[in-house]
PDB file of N, CA and C in Angstrom:
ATOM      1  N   UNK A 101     110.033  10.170  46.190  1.00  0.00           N
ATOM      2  CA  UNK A 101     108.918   9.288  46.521  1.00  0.00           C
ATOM      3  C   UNK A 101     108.455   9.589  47.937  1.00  0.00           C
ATOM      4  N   UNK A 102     107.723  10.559  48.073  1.00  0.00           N
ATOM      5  CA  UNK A 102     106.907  10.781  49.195  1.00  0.00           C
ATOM      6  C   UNK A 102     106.200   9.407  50.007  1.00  0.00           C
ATOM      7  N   UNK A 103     105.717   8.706  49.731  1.00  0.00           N
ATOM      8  CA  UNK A 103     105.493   7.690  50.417  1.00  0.00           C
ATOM      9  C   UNK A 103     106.233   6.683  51.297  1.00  0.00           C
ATOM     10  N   UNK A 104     107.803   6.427  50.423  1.00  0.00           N
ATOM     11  CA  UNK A 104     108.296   5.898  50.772  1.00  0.00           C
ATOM     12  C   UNK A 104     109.025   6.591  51.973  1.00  0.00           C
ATOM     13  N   UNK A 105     108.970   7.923  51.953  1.00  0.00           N
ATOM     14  CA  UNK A 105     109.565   8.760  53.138  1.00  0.00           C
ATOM     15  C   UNK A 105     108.677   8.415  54.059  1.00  0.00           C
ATOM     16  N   UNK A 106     107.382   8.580  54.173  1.00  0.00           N
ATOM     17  CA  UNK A 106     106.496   8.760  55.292  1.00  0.00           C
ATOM     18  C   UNK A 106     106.427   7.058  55.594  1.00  0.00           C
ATOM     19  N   UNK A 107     106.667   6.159  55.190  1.00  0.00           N
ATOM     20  CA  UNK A 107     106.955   4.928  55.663  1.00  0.00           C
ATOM     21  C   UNK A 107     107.868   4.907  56.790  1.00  0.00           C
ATOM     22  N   UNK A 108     108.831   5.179  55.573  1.00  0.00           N
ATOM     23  CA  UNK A 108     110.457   5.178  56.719  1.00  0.00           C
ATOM     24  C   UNK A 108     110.384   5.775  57.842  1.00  0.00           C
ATOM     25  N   UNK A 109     110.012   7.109  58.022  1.00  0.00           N
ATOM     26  CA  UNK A 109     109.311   8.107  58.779  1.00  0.00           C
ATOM     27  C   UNK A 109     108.733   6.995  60.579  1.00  0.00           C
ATOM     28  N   UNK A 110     107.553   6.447  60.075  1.00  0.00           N
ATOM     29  CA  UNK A 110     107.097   5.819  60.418  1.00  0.00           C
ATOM     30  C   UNK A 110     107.560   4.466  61.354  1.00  0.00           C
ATOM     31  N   UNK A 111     108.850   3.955  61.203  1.00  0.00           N
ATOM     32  CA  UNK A 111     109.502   2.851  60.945  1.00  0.00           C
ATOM     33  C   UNK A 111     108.675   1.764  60.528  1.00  0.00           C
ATOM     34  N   UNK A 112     107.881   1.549  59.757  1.00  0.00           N
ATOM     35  CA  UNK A 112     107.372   0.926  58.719  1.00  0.00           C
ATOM     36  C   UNK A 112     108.237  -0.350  58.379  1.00  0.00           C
ATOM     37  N   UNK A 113     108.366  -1.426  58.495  1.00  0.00           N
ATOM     38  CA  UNK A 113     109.868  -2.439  58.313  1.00  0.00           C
ATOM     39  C   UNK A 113     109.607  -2.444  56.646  1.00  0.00           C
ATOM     40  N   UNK A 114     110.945  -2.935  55.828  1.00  0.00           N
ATOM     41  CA  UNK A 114     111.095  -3.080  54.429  1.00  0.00           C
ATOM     42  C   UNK A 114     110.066  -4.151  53.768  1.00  0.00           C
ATOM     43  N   UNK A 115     109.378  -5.047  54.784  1.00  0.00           N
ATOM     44  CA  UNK A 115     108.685  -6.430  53.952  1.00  0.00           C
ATOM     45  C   UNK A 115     106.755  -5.543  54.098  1.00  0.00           C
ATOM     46  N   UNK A 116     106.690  -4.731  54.587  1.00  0.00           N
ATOM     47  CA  UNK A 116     105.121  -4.307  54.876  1.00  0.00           C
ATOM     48  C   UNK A 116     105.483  -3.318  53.546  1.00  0.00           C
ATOM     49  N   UNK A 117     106.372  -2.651  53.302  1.00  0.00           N
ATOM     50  CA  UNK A 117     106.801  -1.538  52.214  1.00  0.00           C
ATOM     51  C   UNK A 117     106.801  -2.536  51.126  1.00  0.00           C
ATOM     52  N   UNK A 118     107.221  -3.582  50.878  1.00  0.00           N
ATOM     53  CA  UNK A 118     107.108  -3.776  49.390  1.00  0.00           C
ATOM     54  C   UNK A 118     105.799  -3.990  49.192  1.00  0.00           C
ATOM     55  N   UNK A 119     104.608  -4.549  50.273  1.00  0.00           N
ATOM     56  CA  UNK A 119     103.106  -4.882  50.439  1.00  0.00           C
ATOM     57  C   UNK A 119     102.631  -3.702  49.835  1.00  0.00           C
ATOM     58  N   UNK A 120     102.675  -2.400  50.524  1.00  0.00           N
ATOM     59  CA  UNK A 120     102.602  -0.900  49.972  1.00  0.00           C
ATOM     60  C   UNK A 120     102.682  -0.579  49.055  1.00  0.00           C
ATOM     61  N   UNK A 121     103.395  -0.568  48.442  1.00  0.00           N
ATOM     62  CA  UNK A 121     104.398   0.013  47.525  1.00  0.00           C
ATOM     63  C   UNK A 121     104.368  -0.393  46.139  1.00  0.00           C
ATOM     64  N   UNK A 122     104.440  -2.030  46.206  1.00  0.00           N
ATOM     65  CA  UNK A 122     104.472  -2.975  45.087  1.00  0.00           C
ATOM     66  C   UNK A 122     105.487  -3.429  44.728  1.00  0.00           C
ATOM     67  N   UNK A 123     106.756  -3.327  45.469  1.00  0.00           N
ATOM     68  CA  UNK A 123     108.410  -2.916  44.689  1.00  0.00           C
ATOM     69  C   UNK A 123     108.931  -4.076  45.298  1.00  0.00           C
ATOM     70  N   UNK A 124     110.077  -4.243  44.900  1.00  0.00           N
ATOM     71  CA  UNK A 124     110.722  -5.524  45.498  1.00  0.00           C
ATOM     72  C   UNK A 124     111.615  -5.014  46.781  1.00  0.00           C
ATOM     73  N   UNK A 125     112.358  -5.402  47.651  1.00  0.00           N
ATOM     74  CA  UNK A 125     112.770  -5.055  48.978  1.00  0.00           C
ATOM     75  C   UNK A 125     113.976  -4.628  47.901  1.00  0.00           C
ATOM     76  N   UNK A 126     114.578  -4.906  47.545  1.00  0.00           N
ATOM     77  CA  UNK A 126     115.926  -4.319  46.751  1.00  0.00           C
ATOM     78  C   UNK A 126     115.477  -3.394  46.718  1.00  0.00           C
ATOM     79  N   UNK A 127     114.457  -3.072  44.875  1.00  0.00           N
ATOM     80  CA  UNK A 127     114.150  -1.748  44.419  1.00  0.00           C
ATOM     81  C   UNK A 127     113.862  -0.714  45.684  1.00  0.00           C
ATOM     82  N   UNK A 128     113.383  -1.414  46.671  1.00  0.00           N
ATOM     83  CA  UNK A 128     113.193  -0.199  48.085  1.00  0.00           C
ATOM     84  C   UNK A 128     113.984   0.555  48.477  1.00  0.00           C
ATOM     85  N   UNK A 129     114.890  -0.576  48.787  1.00  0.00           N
ATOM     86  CA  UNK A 129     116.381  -0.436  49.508  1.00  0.00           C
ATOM     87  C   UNK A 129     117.445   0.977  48.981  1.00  0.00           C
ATOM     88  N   UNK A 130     117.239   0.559  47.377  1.00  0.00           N
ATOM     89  CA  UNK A 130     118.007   0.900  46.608  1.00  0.00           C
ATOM     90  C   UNK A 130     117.508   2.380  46.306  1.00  0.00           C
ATOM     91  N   UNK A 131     116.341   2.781  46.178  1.00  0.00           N
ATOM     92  CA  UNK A 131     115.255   4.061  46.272  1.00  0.00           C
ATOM     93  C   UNK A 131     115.941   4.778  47.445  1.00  0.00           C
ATOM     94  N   UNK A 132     115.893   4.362  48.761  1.00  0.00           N
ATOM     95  CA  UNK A 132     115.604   4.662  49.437  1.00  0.00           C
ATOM     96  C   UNK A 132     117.152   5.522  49.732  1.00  0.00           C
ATOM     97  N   UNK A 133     118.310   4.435  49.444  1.00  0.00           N
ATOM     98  CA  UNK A 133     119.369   4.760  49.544  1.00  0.00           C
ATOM     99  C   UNK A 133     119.971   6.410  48.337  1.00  0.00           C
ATOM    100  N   UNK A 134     119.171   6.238  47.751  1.00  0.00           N
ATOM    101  CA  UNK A 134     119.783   7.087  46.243  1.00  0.00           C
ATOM    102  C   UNK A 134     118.743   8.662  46.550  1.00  0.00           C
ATOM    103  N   UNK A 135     117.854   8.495  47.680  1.00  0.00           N
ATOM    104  CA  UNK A 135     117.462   9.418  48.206  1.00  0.00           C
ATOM    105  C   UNK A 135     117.426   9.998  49.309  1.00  0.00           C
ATOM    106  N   UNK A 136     118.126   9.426  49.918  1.00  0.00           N
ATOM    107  CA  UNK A 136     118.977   9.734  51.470  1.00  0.00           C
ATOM    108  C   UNK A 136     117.762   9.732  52.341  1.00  0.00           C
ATOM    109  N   UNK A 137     117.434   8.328  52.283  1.00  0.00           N
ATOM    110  CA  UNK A 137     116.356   8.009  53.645  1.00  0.00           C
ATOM    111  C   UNK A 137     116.814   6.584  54.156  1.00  0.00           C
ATOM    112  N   UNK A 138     116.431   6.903  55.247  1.00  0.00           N
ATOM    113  CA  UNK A 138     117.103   6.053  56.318  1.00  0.00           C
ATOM    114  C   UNK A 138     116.040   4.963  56.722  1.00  0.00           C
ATOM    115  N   UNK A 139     116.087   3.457  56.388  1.00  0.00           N
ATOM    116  CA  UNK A 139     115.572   2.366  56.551  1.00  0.00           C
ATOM    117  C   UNK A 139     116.198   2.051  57.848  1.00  0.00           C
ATOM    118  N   UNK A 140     116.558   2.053  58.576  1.00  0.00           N
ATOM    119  CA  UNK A 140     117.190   1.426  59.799  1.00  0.00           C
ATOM    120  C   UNK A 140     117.271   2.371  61.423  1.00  0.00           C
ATOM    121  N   UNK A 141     116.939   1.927  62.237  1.00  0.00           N
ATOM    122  CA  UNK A 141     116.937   0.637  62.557  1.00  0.00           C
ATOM    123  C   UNK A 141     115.799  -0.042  62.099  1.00  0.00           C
ATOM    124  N   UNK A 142     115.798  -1.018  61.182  1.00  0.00           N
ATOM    125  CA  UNK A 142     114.163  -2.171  61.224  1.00  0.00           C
ATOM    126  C   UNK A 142     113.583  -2.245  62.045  1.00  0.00           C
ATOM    127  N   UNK A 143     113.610  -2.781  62.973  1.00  0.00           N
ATOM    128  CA  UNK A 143     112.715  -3.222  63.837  1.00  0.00           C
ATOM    129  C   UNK A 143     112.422  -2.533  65.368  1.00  0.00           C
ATOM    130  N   UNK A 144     112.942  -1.265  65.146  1.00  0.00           N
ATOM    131  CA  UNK A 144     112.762  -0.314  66.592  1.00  0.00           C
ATOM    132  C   UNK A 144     111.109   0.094  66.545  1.00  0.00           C
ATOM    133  N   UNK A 145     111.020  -0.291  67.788  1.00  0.00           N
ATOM    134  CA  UNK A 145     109.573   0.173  68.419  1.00  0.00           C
ATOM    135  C   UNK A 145     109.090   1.566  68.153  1.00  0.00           C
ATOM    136  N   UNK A 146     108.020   1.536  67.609  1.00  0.00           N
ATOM    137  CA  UNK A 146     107.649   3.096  67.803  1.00  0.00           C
ATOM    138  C   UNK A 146     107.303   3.400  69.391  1.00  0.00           C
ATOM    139  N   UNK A 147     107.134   2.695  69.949  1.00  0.00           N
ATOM    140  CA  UNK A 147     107.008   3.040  71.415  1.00  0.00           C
ATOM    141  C   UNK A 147     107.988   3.073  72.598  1.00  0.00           C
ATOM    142  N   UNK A 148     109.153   2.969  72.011  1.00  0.00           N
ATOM    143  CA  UNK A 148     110.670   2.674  72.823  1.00  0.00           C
ATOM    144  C   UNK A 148     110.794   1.374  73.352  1.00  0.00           C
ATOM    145  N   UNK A 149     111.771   1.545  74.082  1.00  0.00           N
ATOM    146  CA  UNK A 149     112.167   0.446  74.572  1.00  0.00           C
ATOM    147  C   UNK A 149     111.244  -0.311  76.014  1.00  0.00           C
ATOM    148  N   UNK A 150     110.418  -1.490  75.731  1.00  0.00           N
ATOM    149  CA  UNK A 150     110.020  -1.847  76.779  1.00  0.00           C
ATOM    150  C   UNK A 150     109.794  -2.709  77.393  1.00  0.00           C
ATOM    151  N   UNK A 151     111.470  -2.957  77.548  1.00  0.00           N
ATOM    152  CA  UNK A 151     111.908  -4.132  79.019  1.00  0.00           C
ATOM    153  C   UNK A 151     111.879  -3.633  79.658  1.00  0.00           C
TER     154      UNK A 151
END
């Protein structure tokens, strides 16, 4: 699932991906895992850290 790569890619969080996608956060999860893509960290900045 190409899309779901370029999400992850992206850091895209899991609740905008099921919006995307159509899928439930499981079925994501579970995709995502059985295709060796990496959902985590959630919520890291695409712009780093800025405190």
């Amino acid at each position: 699932m190409q899309e779901l790569r370029e999400l992850a890619e992206r850091n895209t969080s899991v609740g905008v991906m099921t919006m995307k996608l159509g899928r439930s956060e499981d079925a994501i999860r579970s995709k995502a895992k059985s295709e060796g893509i990496s959902l985590s960290p959630p919520n890291r900045s695409p712009y780093g850290d800025m405190s």
